XYZ file of C-alpha atoms in Angstrom:
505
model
C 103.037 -56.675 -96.083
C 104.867 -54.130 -98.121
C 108.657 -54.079 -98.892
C 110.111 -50.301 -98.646
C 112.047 -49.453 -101.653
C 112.274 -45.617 -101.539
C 111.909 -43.162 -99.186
C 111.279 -39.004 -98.622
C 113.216 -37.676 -96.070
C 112.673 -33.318 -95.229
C 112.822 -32.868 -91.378
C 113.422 -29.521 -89.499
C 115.122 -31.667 -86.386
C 117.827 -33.881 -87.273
C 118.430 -35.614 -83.775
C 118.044 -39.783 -83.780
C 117.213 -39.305 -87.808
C 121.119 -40.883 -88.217
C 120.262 -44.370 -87.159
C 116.912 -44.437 -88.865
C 118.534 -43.626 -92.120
C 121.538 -45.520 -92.057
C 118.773 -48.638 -91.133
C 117.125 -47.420 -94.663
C 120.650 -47.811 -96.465
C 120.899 -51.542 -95.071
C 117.705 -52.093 -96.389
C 118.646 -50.915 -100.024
C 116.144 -48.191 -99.818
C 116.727 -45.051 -101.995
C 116.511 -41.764 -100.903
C 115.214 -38.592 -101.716
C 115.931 -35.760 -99.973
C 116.491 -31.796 -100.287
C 118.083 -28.743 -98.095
C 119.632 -29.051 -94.812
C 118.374 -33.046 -94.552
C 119.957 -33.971 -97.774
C 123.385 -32.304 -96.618
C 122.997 -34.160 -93.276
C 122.683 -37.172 -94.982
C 125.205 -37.057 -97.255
C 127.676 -36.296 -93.707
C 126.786 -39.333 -92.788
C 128.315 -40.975 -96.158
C 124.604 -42.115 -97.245
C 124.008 -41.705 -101.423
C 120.942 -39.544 -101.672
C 119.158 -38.553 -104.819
C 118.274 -34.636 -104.658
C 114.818 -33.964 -104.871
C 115.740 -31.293 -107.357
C 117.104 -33.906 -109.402
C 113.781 -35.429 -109.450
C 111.742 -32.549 -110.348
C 114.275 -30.933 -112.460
C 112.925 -28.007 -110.562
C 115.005 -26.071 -107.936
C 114.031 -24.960 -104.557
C 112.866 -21.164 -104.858
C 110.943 -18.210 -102.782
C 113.481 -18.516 -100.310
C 112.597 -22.205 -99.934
C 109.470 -21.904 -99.688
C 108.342 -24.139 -102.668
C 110.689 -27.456 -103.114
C 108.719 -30.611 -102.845
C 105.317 -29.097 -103.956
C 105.428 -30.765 -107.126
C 103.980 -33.488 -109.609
C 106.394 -36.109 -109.577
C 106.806 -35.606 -105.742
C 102.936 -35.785 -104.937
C 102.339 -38.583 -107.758
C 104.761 -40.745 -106.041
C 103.448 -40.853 -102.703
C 99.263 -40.355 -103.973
C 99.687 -42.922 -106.845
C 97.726 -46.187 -105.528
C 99.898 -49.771 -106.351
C 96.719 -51.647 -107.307
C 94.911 -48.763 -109.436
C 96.078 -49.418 -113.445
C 95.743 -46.104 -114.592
C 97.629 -44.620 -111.691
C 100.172 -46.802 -112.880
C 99.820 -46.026 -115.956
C 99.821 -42.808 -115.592
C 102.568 -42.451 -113.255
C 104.842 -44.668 -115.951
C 104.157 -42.096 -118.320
C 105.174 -39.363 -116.614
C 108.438 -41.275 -115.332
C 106.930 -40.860 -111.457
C 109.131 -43.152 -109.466
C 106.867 -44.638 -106.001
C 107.856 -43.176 -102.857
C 107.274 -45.883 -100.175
C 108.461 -43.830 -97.260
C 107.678 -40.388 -95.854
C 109.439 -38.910 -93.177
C 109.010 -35.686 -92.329
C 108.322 -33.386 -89.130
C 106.928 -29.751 -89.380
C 108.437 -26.358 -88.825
C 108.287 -25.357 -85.414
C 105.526 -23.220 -85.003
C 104.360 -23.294 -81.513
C 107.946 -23.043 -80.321
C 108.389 -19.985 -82.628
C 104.952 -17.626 -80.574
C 106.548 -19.158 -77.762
C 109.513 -17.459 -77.985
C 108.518 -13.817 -80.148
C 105.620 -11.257 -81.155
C 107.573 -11.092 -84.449
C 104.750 -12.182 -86.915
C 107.043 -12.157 -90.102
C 109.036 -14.742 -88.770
C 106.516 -16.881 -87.460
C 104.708 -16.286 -90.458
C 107.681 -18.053 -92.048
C 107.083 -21.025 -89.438
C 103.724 -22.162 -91.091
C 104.700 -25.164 -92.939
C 103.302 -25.767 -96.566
C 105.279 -28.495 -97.901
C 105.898 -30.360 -94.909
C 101.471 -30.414 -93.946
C 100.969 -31.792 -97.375
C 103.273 -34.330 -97.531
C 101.748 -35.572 -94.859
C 98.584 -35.555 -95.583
C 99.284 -37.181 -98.314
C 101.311 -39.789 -97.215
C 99.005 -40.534 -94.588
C 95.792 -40.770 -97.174
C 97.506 -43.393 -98.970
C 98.470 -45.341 -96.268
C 97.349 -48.376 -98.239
C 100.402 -48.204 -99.820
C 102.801 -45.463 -97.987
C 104.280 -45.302 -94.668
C 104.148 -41.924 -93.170
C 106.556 -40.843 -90.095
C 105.830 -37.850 -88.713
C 107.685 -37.073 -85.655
C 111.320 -37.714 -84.509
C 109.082 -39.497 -81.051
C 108.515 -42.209 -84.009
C 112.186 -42.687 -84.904
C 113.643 -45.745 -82.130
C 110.002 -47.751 -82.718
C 110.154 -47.125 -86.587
C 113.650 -48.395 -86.791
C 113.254 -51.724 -84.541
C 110.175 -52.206 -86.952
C 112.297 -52.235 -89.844
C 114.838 -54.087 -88.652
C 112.359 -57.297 -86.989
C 109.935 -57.242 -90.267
C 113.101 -56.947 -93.340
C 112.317 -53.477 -94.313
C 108.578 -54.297 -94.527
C 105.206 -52.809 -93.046
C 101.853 -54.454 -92.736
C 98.509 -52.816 -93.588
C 97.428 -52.243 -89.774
C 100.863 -50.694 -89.432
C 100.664 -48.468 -91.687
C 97.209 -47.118 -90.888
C 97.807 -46.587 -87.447
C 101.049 -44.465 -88.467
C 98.435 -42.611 -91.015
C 95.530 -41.790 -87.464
C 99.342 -40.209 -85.748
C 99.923 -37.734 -88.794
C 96.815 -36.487 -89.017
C 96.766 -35.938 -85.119
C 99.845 -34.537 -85.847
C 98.643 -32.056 -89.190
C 95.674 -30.915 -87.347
C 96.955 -29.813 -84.245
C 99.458 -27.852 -86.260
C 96.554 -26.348 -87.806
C 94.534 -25.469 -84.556
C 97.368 -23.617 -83.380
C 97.967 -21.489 -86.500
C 93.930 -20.533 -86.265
C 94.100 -20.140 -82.678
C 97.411 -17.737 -83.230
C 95.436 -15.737 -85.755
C 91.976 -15.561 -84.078
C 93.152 -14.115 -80.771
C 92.906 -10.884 -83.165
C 89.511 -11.849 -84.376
C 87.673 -14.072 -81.936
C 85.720 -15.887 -84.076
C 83.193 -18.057 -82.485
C 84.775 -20.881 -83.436
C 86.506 -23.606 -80.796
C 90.225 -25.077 -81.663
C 91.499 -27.350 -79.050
C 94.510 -29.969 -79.473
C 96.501 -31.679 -77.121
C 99.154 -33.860 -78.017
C 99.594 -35.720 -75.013
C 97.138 -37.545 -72.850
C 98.082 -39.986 -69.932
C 94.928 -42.966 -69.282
C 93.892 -42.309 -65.443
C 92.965 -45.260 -63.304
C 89.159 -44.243 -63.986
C 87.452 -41.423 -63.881
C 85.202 -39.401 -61.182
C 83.884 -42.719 -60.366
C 85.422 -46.339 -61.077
C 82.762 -47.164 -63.429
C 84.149 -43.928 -65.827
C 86.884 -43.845 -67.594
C 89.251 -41.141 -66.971
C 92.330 -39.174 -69.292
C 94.424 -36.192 -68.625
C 94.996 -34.072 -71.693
C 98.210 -32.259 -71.484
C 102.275 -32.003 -70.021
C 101.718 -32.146 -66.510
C 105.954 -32.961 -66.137
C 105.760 -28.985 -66.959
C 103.935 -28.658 -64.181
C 105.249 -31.059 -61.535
C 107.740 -33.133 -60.325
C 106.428 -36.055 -58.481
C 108.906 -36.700 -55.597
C 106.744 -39.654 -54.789
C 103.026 -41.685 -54.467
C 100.689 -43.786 -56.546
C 99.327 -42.607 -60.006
C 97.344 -39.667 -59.719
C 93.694 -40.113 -60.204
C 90.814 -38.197 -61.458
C 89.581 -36.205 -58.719
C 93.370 -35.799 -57.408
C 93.923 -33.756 -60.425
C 90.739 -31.898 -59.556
C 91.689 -31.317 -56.454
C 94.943 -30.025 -56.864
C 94.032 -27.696 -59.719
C 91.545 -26.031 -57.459
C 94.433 -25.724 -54.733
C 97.009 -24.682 -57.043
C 95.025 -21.650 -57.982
C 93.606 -20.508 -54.200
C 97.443 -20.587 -53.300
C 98.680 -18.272 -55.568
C 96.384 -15.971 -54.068
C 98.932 -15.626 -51.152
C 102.108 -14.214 -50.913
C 103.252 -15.010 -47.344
C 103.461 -18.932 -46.209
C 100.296 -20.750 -46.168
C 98.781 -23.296 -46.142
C 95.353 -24.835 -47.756
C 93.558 -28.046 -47.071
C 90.983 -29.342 -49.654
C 88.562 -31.742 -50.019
C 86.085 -32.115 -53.471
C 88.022 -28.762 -54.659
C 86.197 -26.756 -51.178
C 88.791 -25.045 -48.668
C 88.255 -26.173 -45.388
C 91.355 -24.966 -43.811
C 93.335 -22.134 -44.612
C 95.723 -19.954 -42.518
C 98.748 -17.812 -43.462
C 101.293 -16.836 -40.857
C 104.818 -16.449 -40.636
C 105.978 -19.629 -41.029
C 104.818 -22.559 -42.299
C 104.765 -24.544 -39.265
C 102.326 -22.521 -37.919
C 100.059 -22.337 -41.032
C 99.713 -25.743 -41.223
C 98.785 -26.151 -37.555
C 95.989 -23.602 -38.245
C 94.794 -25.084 -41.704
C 94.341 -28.157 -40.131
C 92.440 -26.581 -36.893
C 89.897 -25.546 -39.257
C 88.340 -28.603 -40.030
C 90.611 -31.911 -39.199
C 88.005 -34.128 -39.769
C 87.707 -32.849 -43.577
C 91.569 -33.031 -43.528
C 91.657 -36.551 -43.718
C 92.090 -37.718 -46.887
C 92.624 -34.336 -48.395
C 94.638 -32.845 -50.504
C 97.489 -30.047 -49.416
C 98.684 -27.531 -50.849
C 101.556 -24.889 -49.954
C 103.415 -21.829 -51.063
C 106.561 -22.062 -49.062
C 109.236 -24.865 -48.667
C 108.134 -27.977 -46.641
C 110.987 -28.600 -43.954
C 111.200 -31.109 -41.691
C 109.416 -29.773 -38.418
C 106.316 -29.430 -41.100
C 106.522 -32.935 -41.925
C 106.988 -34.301 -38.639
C 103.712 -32.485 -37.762
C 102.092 -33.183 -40.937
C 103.216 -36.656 -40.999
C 100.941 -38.744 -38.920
C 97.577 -36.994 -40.839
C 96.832 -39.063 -43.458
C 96.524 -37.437 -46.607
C 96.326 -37.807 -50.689
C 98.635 -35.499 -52.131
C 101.245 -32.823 -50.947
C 101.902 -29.462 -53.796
C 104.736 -27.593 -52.483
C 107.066 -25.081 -54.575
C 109.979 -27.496 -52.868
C 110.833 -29.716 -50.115
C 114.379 -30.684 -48.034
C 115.701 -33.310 -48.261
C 115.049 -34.477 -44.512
C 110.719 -33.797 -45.428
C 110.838 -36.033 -48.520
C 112.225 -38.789 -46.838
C 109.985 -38.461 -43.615
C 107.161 -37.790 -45.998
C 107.840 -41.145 -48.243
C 107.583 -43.030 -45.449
C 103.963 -44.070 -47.148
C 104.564 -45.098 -50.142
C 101.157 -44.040 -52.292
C 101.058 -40.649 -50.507
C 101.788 -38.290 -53.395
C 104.547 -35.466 -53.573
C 104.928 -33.019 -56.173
C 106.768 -30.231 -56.434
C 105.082 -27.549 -58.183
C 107.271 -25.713 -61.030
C 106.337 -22.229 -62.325
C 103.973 -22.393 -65.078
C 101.188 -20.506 -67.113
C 97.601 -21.235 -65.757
C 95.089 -21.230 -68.539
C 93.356 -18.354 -69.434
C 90.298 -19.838 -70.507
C 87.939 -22.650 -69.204
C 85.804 -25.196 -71.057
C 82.975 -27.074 -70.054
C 80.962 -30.121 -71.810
C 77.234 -28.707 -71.622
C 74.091 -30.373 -73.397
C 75.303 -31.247 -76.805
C 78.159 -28.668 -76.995
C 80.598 -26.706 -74.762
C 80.744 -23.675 -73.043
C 84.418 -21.392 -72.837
C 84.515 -18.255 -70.487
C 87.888 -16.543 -68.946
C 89.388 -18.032 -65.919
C 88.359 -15.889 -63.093
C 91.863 -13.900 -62.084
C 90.314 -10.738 -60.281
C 91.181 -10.569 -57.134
C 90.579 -7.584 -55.128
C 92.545 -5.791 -52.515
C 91.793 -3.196 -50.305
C 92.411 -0.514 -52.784
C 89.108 -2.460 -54.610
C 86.925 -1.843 -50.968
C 84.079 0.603 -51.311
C 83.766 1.813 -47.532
C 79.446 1.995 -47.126
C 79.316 2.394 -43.241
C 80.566 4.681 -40.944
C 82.737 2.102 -39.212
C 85.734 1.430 -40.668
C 87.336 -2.233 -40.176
C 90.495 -2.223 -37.886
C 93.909 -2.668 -39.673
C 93.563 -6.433 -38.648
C 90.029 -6.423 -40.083
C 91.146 -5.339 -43.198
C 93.313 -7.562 -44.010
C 91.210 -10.405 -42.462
C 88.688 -9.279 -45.273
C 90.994 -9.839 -48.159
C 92.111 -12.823 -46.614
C 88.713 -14.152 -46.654
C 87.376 -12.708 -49.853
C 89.961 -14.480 -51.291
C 89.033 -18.148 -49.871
C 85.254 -17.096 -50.589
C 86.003 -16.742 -54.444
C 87.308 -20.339 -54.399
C 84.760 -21.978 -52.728
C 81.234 -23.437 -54.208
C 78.479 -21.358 -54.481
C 76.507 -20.076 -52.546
C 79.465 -19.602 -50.318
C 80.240 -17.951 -46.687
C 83.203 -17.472 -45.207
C 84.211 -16.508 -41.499
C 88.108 -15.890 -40.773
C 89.947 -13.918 -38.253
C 94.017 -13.473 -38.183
C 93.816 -14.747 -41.376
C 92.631 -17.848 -40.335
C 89.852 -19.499 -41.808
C 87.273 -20.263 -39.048
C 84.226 -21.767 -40.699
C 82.200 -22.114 -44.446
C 79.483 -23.019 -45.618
C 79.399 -24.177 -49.311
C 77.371 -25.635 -52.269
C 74.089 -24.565 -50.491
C 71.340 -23.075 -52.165
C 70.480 -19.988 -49.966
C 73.154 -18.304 -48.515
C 71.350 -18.509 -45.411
C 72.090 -21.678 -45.171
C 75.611 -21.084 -46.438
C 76.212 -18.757 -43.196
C 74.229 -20.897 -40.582
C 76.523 -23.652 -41.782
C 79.986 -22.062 -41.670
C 78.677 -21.009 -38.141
C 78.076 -24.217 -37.460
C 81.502 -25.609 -38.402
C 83.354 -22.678 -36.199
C 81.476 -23.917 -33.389
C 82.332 -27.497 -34.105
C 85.862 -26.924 -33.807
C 86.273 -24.420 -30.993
C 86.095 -21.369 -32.972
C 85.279 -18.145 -30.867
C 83.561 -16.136 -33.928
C 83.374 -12.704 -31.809
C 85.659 -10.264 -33.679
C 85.647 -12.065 -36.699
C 84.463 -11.255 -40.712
C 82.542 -12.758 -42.933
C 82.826 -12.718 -46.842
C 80.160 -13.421 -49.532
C 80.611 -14.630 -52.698
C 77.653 -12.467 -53.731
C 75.667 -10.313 -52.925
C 72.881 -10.472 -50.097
C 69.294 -10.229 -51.324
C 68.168 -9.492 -47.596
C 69.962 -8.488 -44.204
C 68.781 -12.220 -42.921
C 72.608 -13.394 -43.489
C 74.377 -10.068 -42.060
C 71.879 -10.236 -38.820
C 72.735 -14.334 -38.242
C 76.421 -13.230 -38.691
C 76.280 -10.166 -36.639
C 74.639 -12.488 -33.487
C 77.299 -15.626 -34.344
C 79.811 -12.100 -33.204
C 81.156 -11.087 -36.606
C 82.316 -7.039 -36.881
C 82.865 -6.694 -40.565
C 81.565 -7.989 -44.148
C 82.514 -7.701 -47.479
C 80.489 -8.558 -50.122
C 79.991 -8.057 -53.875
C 76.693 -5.556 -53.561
C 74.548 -4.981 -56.334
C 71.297 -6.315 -54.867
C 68.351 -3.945 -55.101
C 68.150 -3.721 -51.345
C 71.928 -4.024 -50.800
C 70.502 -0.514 -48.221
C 68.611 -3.072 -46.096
C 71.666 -4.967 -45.442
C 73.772 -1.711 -45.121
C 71.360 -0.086 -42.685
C 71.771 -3.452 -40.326
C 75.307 -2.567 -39.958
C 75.020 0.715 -39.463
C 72.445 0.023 -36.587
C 74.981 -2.685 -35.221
C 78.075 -1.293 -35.496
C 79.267 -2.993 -38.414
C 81.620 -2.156 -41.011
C 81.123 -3.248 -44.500
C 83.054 -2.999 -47.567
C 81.616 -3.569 -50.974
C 83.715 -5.247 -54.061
C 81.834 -4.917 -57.252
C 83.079 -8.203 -58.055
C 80.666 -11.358 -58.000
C 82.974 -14.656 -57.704
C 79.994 -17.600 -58.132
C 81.765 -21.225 -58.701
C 79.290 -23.743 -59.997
């Protein structure tokens, strides 16, 4: 155990630092401080000795140097059982600094909130980074506190152990700064290289929330990240591993839509969608598409769940709920089971970039946010799809791009009908989102079919084209993308090509 005699105090947030400090003063330690945190101090009628006074050097480059200095650095570095540190540090009248506290200038918030580099230049903290670093080094000897989060635990410490610290204490303080000091660092290099892209790979996350397990219950499981930014949960059991998975493949299909809908998934795969006018109706024809999938599944919607929705939805059981909002009358209907899950999905930034764990390293790529449109169809036929075609076609390009690959979709009045998923030939992909129309009642004449990719060979267009479907869209690009063309021009087919391959592994 080690007594606290002095402390360091230089934070950029001031909230919850007055009970910490005025702990400190019933302790007897002294204080150094400088700037803004010494006059704060002082307001609180707490002696503090100016670091200037220390250094007998004053704060200069527009603050930019203050604590960088011998006597500063010797203090906290100097090691308590090391004679000629001791020594050394009694000849050059370096008092021991026991205590650390500081926090860093706010960088992230500052490219949050401007494009001005000059002043977030200004947010890179020198001082601040070192001092923790070095407080956190000599953690043998030095506490380090290193974000306000660490103020209320800190400050019970103090008061149950008499102003003392033990070794394991101490340490573990040390492993928080320098998770704190190099996730400052990783996002100045990741603010810097978005101008130079060099191959290197920066990734921090501050926050991370132990799941029940992970893909299986023999895994263990964590979510990295803020997901209170991203969702309210109105109500339902932790979420687990594959919910998460789930609803971050749902959250991204359905802000493909503008008008209500409504998407069913299960393992990440679409197996109902439908958008109509309201969202009654889109959830009775999600759920026509495959309620045997349903069960279990996770939902996801665009428009505000009211109460006829949840009556309807209510007797289905289900994992998890996303919906932009819900009345009052749907929560509590909804909540009726207490571990089905409700969130209500806030507006937030989807990553731009995705990362996968591959042999002994990882793989990065850009997040797949082409979507096309008609204006993006390349008419090769002489038929042209229908109005309601059309828009059937983005409609079901749209679920294709979502789906696993190789992937075929059918949908008519933007409905999904049937898909076939995961399979390795898209023949199989199309005989088996045949087969699931069929399953359910599905009439296919009249419908369209999308392809994730292109067709190699007219096999999947004819199979289509006999299962009653009048129009196809489809990436192109294949060396005999003619073959496939000249089958719908024989049959009276429309097709439109993209240009844009959407595979999902």
């Amino acid at each position: 155990m080690r007594k606290i005699h002095s402390a360091l105090i230089s934070v950029f947030y001031k909230d919850g630092l007055d009970v910490l400090v005025k702990t400190l003063d019933n302790h007897g330690v002294i204080i150094y401080s400088t700037g803004g945190t010494q006059s704060y101090i002082e307001s609180l009628g707490i002696d503090v000795i100016p670091v200037e006074d220390l250094t007998e050097y004053p704060s200069i480059l527009g603050g930019r140097v203050k604590t960088l200095h011998p006597k500063i650095f010797g203090g906290i570095l100097g090691r308590r059982d090391h004679p000629t540190d001791i020594e050394q540090m009694s000849g050059y009248e370096i008092p021991e600094i026991d205590l650390v506290i500081v926090d860093l200038y706010p960088f992230e918030e500052t490219i949050a909130k401007t494009d001005d580099e000059s002043e977030i230049i200004e947010k890179i903290d020198i001082g601040g980074i070192s001092l923790i670093r070095a407080a956190a080094k000599n953690f043998n000897d030095v506490v380090i506190i290193s974000s306000k989060h660490q103020y209320v635990a800190f400050n019970e410490l103090l008061d149950s152990q008499q102003g003392q610290t033990s070794l394991e204490q101490r340490k573990k303080l040390a492993v928080e700064a320098f998770a704190v000091s190099s996730h400052y660092d990783a996002a100045i290099f990741n603010y810097f290289n978005k101008d130079f892209l060099f191959p290197y790979l920066k990734i921090s996350e501050h926050k991370g929330q132990v799941l029940r397990y992970g893909e299986n219950p023999h895994q263990n499981g964590v979510f990295y990240g803020a997901l209170e930014d991203v969702f309210d949960k109105l109500n339902g059991k932790e979420l687990s591993y594959n919910n998460l998975v789930d609803i971050d493949a749902g959250v991204h299909l359905i802000a493909e839509f503008n008008e209500p809908t409504f998407v069913v998934l299960k393992h990440t795969n679409p197996c109902g969608v439908a958008s109509r006018d309201n969202l009654l109706d889109a959830w009775n024809d999600a759920l026509a598409g495959d309620p045997v999938s349903a069960f279990g599944g996770v939902l996801v919607t665009n428009s505000m769940v009211d109460e006829k929705t949840a009556e309807a939805m209510n007797s289905l059981f289900f994992e998890v709920l996303v919906a932009p909002d819900f009345t009052k009358e749907a929560v509590a209907l909804l909540s009726t089971k207490k571990n089905r899950i409700l969130l209500k999905q806030k507006l937030f930034n989807f990553s731009k970039t995705q990362f996968k764990t591959l042999l002994n390293g990882v793989i990065v790529q850009d997040t797949d946010y082409t979507t096309e449109t008609e204006t993006n169809f390349t008419l090769v036929t002489s038929r042209k799809p229908s109005d309601r075609e059309t828009a059937d076609l983005v409609f079901a390009n749209k679920i294709a791009k979502h789906l696993k690959s190789n992937t075929i979709v059918f949908a008519k009045n933007k409905q999904l009908l049937g898909m076939g998923c995961g399979q390795t030939s898209r023949v199989d992909a199309t005989r088996q989102a045949i087969e699931k129309a069929n399953s359910f009642g599905f009439d296919l004449e009249g419908s369209v079919m999308a392809s994730d990719a292109f067709f190699p060979f007219p096999d999947c267009v004819e199979i289509a084209y006999n299962a009653g479907i009048k129009s196809v869209v489809q990436p192109g690009g294949s060396i005999k993308d003619q073959e496939s063309i000249n089958f719908c021009e024989k049959n009276n087919i429309s097709m439109v090509l993209t240009g844009t391959r959407h595979f999902k592994h």
